[in-house]
PDB file of C-alpha atoms and ligand atoms in Angstrom:
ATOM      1  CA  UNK A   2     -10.176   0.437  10.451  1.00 54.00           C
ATOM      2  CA  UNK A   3      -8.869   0.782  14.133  1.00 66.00           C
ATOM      3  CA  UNK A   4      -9.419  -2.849  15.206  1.00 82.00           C
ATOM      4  CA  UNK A   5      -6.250  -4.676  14.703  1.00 83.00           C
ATOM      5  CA  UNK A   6      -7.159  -8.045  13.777  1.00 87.00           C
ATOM      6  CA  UNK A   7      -9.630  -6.666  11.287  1.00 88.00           C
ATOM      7  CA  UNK A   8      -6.156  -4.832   9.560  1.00 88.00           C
ATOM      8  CA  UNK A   9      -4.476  -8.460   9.771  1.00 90.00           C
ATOM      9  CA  UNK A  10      -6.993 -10.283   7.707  1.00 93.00           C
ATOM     10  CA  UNK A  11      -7.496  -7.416   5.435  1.00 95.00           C
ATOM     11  CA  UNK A  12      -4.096  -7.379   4.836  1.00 96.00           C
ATOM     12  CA  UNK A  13      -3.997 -11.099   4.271  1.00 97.00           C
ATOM     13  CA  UNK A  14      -6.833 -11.091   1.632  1.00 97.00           C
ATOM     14  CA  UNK A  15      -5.212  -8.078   0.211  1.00 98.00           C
ATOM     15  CA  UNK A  16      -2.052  -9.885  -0.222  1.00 98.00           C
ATOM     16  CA  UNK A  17      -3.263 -13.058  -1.313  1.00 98.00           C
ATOM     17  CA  UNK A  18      -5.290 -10.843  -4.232  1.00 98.00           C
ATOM     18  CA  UNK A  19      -2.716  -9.254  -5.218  1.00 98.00           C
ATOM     19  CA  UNK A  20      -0.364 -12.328  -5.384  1.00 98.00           C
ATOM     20  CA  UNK A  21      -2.871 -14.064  -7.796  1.00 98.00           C
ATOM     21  CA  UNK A  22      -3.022 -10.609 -10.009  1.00 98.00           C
ATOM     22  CA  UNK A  23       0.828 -10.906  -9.789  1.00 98.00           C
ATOM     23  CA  UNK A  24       0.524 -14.421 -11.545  1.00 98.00           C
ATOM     24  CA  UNK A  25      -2.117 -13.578 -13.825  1.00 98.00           C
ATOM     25  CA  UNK A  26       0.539 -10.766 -15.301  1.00 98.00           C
ATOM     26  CA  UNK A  27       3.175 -12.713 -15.768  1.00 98.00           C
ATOM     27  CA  UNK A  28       1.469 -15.622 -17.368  1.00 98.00           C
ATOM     28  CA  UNK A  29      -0.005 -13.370 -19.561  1.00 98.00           C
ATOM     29  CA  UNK A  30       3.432 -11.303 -20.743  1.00 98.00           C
ATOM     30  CA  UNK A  31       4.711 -14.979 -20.832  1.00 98.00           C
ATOM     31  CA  UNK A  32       1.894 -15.643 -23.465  1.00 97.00           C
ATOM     32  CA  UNK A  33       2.434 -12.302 -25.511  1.00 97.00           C
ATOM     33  CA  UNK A  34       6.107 -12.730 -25.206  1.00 97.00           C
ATOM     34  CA  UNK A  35       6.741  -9.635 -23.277  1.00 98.00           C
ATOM     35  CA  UNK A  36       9.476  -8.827 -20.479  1.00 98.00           C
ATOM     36  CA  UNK A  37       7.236  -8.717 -16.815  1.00 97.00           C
ATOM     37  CA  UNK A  38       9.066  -5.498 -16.237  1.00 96.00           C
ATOM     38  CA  UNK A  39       7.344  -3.800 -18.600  1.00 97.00           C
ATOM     39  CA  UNK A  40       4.137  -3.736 -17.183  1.00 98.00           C
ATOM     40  CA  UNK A  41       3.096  -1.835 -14.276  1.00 98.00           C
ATOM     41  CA  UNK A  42       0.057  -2.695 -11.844  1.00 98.00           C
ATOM     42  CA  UNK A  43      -2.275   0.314 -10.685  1.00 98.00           C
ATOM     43  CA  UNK A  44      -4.195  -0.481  -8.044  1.00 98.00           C
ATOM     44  CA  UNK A  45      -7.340   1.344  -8.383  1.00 98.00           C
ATOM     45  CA  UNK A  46      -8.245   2.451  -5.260  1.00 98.00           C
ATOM     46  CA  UNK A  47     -11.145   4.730  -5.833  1.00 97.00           C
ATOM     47  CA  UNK A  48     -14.463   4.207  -2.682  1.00 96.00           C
ATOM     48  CA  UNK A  49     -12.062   2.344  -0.642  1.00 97.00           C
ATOM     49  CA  UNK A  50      -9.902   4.299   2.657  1.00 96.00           C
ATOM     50  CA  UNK A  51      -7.172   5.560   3.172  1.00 97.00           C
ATOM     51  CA  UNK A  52      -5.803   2.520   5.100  1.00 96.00           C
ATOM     52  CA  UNK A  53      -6.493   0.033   1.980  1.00 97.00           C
ATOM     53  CA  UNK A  54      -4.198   2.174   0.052  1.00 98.00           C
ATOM     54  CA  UNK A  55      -1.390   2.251   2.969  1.00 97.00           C
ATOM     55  CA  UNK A  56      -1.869  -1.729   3.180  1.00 97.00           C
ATOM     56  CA  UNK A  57      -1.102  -1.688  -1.127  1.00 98.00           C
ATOM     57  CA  UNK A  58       1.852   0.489  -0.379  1.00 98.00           C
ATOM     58  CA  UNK A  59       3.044  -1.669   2.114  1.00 97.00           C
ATOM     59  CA  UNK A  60       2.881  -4.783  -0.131  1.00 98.00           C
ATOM     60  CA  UNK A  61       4.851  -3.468  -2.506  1.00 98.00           C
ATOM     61  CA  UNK A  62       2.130  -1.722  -5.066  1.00 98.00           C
ATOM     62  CA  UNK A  63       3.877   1.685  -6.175  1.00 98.00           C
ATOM     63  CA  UNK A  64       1.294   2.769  -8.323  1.00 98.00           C
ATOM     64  CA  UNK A  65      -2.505   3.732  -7.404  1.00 98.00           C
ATOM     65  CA  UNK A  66      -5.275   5.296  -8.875  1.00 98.00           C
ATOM     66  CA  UNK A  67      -8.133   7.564  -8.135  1.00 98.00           C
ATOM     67  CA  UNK A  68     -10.995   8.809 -10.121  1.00 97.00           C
ATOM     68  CA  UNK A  69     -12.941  11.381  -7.619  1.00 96.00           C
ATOM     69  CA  UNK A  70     -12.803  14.126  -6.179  1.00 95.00           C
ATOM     70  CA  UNK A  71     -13.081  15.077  -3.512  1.00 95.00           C
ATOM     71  CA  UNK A  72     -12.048  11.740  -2.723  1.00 97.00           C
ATOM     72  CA  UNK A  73      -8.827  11.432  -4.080  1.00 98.00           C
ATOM     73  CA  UNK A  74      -7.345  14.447  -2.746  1.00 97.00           C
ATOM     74  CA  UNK A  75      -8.415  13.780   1.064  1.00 97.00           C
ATOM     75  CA  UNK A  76      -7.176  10.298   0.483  1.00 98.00           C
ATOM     76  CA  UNK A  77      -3.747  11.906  -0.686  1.00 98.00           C
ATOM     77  CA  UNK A  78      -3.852  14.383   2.059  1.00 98.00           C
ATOM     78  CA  UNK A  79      -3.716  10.828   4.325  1.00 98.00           C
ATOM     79  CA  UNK A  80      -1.331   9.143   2.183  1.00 97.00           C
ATOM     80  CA  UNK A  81       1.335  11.818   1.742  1.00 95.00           C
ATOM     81  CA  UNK A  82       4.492  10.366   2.709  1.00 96.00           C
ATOM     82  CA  UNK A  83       4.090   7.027   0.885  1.00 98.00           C
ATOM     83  CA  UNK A  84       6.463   6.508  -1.984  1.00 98.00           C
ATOM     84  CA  UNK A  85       3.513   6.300  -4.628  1.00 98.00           C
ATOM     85  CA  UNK A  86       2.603   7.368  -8.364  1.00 98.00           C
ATOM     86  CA  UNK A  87      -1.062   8.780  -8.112  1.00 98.00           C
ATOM     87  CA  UNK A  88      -2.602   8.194 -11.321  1.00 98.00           C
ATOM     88  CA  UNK A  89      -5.857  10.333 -11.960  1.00 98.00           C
ATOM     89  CA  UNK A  90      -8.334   8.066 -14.358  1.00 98.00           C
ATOM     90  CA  UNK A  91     -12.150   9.275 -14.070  1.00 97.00           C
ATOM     91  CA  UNK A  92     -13.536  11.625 -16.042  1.00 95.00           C
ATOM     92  CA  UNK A  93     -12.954  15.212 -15.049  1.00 95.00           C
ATOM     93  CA  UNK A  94     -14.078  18.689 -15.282  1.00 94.00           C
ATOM     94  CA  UNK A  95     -12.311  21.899 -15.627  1.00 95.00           C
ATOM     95  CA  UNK A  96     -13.468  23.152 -12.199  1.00 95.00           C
ATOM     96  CA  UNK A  97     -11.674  19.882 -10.539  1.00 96.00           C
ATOM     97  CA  UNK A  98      -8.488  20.253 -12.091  1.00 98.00           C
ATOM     98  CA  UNK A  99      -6.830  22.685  -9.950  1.00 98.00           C
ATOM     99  CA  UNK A 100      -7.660  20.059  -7.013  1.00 97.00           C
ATOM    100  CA  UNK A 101      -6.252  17.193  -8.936  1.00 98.00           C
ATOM    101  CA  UNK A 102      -2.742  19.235  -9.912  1.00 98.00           C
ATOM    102  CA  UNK A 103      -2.009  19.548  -6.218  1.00 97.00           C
ATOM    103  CA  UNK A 104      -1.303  15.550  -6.302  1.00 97.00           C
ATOM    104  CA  UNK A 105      -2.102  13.498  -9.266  1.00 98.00           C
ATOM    105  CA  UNK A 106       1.506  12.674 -11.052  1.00 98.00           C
ATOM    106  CA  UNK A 107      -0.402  11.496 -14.251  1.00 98.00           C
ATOM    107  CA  UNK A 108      -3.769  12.573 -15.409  1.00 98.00           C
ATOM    108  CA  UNK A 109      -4.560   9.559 -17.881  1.00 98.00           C
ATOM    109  CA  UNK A 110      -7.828  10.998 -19.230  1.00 98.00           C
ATOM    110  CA  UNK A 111      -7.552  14.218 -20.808  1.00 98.00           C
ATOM    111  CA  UNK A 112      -9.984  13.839 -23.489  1.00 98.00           C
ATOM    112  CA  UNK A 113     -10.469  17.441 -24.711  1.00 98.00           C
ATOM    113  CA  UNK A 114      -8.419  20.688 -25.680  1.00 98.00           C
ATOM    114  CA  UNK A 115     -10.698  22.897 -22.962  1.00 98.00           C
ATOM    115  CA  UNK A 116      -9.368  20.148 -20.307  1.00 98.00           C
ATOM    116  CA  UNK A 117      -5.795  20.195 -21.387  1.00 98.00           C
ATOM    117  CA  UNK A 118      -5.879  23.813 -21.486  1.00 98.00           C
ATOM    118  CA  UNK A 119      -7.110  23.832 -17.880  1.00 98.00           C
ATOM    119  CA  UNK A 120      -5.139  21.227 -16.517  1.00 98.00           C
ATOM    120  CA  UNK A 121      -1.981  22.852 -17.912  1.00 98.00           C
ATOM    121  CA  UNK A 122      -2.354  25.971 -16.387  1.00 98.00           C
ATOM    122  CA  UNK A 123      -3.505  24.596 -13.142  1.00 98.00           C
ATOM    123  CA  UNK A 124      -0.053  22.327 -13.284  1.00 98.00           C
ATOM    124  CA  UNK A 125       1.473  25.706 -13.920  1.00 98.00           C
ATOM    125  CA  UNK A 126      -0.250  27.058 -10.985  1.00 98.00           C
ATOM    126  CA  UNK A 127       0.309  23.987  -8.527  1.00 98.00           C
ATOM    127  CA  UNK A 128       4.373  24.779  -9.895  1.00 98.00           C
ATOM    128  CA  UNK A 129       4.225  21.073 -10.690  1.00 98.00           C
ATOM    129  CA  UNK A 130       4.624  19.007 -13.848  1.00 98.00           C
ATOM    130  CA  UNK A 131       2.310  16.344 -14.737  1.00 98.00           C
ATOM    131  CA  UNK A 132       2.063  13.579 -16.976  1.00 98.00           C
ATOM    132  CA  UNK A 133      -0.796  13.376 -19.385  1.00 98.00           C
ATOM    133  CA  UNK A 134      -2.424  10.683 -21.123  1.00 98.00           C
ATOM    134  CA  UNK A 135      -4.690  11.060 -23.929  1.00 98.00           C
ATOM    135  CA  UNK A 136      -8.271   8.894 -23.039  1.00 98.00           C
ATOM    136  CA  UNK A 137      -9.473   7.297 -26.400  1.00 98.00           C
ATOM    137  CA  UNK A 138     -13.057   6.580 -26.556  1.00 97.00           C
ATOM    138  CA  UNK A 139     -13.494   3.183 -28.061  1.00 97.00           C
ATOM    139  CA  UNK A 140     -17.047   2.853 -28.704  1.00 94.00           C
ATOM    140  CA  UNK A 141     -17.740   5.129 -31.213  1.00 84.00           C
ATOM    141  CA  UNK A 142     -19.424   7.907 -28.284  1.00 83.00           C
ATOM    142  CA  UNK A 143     -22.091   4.887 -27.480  1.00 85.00           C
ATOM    143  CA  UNK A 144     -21.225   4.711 -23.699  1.00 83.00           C
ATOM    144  CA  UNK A 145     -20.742   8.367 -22.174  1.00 82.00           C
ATOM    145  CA  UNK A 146     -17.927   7.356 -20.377  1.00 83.00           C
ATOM    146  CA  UNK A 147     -15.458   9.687 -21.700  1.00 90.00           C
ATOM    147  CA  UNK A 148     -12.001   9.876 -24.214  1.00 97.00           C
ATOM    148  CA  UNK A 149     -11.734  11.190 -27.318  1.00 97.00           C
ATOM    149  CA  UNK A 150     -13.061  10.310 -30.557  1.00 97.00           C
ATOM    150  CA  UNK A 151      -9.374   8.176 -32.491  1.00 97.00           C
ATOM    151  CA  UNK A 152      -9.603  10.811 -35.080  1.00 97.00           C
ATOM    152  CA  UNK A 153      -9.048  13.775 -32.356  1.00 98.00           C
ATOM    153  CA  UNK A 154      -5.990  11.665 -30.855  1.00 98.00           C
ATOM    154  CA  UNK A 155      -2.898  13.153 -32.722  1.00 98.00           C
ATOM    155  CA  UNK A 156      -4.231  16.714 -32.391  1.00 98.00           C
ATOM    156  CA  UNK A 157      -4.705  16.145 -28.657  1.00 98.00           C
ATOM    157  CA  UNK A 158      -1.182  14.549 -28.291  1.00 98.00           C
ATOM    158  CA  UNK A 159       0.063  18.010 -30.113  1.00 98.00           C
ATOM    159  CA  UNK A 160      -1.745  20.054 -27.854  1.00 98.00           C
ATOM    160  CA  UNK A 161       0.032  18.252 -24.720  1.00 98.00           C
ATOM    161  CA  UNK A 162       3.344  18.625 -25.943  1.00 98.00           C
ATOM    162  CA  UNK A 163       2.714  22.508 -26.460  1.00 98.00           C
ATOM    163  CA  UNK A 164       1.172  22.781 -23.154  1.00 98.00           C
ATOM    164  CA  UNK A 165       3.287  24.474 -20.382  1.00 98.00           C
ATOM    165  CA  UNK A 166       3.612  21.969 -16.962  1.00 98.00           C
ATOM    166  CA  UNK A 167       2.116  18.846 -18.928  1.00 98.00           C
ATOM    167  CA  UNK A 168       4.323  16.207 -20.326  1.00 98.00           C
ATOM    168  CA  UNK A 169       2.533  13.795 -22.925  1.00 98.00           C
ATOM    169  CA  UNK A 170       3.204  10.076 -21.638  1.00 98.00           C
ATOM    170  CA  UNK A 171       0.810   7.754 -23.726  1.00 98.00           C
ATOM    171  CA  UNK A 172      -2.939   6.962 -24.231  1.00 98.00           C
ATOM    172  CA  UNK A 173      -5.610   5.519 -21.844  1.00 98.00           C
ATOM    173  CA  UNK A 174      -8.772   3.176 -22.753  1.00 98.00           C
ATOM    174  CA  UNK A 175     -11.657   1.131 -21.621  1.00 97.00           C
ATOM    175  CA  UNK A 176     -12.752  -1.672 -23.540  1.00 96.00           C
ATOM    176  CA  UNK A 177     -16.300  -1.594 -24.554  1.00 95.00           C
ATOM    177  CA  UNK A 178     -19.092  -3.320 -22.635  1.00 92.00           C
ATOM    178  CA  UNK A 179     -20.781  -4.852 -25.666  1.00 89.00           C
ATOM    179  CA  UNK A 180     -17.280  -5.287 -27.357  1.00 92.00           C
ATOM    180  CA  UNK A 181     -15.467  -8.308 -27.055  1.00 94.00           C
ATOM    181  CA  UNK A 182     -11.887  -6.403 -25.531  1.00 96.00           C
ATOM    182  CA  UNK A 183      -9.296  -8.355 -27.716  1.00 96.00           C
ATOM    183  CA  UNK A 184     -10.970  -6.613 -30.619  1.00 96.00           C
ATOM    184  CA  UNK A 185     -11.133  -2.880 -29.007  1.00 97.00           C
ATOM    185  CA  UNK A 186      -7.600  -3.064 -27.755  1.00 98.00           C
ATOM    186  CA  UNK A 187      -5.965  -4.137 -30.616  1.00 97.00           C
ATOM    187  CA  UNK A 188      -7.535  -0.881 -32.078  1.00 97.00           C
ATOM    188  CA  UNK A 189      -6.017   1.037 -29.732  1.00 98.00           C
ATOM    189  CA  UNK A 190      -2.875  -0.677 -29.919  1.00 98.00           C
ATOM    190  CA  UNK A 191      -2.951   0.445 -33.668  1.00 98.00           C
ATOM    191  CA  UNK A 192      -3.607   3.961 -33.056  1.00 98.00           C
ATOM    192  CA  UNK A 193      -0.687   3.925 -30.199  1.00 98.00           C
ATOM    193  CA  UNK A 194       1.315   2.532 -33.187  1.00 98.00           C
ATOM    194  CA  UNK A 195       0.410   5.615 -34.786  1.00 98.00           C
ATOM    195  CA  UNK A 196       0.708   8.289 -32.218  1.00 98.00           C
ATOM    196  CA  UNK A 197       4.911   6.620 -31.437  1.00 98.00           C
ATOM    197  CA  UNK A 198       5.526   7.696 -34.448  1.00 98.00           C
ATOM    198  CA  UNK A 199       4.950  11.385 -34.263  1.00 98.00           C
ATOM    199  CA  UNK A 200       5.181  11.458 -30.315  1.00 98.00           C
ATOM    200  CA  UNK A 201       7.763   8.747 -29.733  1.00 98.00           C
ATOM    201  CA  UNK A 202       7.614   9.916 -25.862  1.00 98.00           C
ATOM    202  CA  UNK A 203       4.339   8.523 -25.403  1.00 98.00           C
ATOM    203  CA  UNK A 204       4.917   5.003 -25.032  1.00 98.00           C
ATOM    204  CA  UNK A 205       2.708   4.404 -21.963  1.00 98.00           C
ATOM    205  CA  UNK A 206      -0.420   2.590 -22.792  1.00 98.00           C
ATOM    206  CA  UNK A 207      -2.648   2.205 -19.740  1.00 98.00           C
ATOM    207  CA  UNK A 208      -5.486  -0.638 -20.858  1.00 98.00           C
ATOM    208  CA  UNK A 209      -6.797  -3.611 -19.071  1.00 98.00           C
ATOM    209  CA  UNK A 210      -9.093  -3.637 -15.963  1.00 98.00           C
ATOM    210  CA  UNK A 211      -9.620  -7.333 -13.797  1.00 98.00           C
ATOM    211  CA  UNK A 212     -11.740  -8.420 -16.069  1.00 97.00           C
ATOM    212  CA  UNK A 213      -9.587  -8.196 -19.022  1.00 97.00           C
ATOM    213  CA  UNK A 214      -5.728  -7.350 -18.067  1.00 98.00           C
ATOM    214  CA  UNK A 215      -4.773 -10.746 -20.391  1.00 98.00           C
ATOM    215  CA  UNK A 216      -6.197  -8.762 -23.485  1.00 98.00           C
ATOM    216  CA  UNK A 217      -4.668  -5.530 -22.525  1.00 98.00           C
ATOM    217  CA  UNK A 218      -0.968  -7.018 -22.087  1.00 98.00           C
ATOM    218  CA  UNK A 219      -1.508  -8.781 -24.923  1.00 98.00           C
ATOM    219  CA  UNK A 220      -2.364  -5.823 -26.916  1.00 98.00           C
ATOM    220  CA  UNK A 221       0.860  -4.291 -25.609  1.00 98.00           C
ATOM    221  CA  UNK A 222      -0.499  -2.009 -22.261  1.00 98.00           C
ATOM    222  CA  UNK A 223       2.241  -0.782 -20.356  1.00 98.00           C
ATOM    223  CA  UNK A 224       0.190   0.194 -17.292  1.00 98.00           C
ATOM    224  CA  UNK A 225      -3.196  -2.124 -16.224  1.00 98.00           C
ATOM    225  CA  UNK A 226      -5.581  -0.625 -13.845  1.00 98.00           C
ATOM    226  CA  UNK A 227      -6.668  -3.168 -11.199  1.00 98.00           C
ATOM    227  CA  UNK A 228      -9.422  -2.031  -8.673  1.00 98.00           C
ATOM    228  CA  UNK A 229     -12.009  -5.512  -7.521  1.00 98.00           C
ATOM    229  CA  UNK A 230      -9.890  -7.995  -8.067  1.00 98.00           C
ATOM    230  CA  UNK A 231      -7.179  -7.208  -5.766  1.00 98.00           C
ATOM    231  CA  UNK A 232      -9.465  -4.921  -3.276  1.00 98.00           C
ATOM    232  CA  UNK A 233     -12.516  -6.697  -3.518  1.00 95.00           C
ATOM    233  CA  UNK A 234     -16.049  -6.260  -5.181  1.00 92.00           C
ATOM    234  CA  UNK A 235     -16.821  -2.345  -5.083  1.00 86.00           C
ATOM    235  CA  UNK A 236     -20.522  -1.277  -3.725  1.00 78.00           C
ATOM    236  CA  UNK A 237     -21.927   0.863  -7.149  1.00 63.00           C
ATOM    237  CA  UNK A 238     -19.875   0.380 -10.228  1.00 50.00           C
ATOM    238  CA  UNK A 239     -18.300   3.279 -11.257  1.00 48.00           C
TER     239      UNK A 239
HETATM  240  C1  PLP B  15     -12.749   1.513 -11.631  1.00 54.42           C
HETATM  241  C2  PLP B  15     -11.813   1.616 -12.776  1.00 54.42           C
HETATM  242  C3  PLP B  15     -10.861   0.612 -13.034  1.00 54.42           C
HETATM  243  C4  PLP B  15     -10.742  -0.664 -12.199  1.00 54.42           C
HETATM  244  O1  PLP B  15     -11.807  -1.506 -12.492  1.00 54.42           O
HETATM  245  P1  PLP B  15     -11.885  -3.004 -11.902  1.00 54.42           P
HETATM  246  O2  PLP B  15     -12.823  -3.690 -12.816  1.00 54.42           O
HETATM  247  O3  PLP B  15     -12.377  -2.893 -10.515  1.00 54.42           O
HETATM  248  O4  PLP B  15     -10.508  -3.586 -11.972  1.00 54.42           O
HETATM  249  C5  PLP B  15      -9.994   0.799 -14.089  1.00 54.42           C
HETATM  250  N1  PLP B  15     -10.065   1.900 -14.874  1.00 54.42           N
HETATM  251  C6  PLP B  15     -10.960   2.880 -14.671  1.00 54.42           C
HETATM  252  C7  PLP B  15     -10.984   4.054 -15.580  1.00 54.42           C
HETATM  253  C8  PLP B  15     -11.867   2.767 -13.624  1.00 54.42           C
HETATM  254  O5  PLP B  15     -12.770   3.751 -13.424  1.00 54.42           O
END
């Protein structure tokens, strides 16, 4: 985006988005009776450029997230010297990981031991430390979009802890399609009940999308992931 008006109003619509996602936060830790500090906005900037996620840094976002590579790590490459938290939420194979320990800081969906085996000793490789999240699947394996069954959580957790070069922060989810998402979170507020008291570390809880952040903070997320509605309507859903 060279043409400088065209970064003005971009800018403008991206701040005026983000302003009303702002709100919608805060009215909804109001409602749940939660301090706004304790919930972080990721702005998920996964298919758009480089320059959207320089105009979120600008604005104050310190948190963004990516689910692709190679995307992600040639948008990194461009984004180096902002002061950002790159949070790595799609669905990842083993063969990636030794891309995505170059720059993620948190990789919020390991979902698998041969993935948190792989990640760790790419970390190890990288001679970075990175913070995991466990990805719970909450739809019973129905949609093929990743996490782990709840059952598999706790041993997953365990396997973090052990792992050299990964640091266990919390759990990840996506609500259901055919779910209503009050219902689905408060699960996985439940099992994050659960996993604080074995791995009282892990007290992120990264939940809520723009469709459903008021659920998530209800249901206690720590971190929501925000992509359309402060970016815009994406091309292909991903
Ligand atoms: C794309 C994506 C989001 C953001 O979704 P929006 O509905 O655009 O806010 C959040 N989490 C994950 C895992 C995603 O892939």
């Amino acid at each position: 985006m060279n043409d400088p008006d065209a970064l003005v109003d971009r800018r403008r619509d991206i701040q005026e988005n983000l302003e009303a996602v702002q709100r919608r936060m805060a009215a909804a830790c109001a409602s749940a009776n939660r301090d706004p500090n304790d919930v972080t906005l990721i702005v998920v900037t996964k298919t758009r450029p480089a320059s959207d996620v320089a105009l979120v840094s600008e604005l104050g976002v310190t948190d963004v997230g990516e689910n692709r590579e190679p995307e992600a790590s040639r948008k990194h490459a461009e984004c180096e010297e902002l002061p950002l938290t790159w949070h790595f939420i799609g669905q990842l194979q083993r063969n990636k990981t030794g891309k995505v320990a170059r720059y993620a800081d948190v990789v919020q969906s390991l979902d698998r031991s041969e993935l948190i085996t792989a990640m760790s000793s790419a970390a190890e490789r990288a001679e970075r430390n990175l913070r995991g999240l466990v990805q719970v699947d909450l739809t019973d394996g129905a949609e093929g979009r990743g996490g782990a069954s709840p059952q598999d959580v706790l041993t997953l957790c365990e396997e973090i802890v052990t792992a050299t070069n990964l640091d266990l922060a919390g759990l990840m989810a996506v609500a259901p399609l055919d779910e209503d998402p009050g219902a689905a979170f408060e699960r996985l507020h439940a099992l994050h009940q659960r996993v604080l008291k074995d791995f009282p570390e892990a007290t992120m809880l990264s939940a809520g999308m723009s469709g459903d952040l008021e659920m998530a903070v209800l249901a206690g997320a720590t971190h929501v992931r925000i992509g359309s509605a402060v970016l815009g309507e994406r091309q292909h859903v991903r």
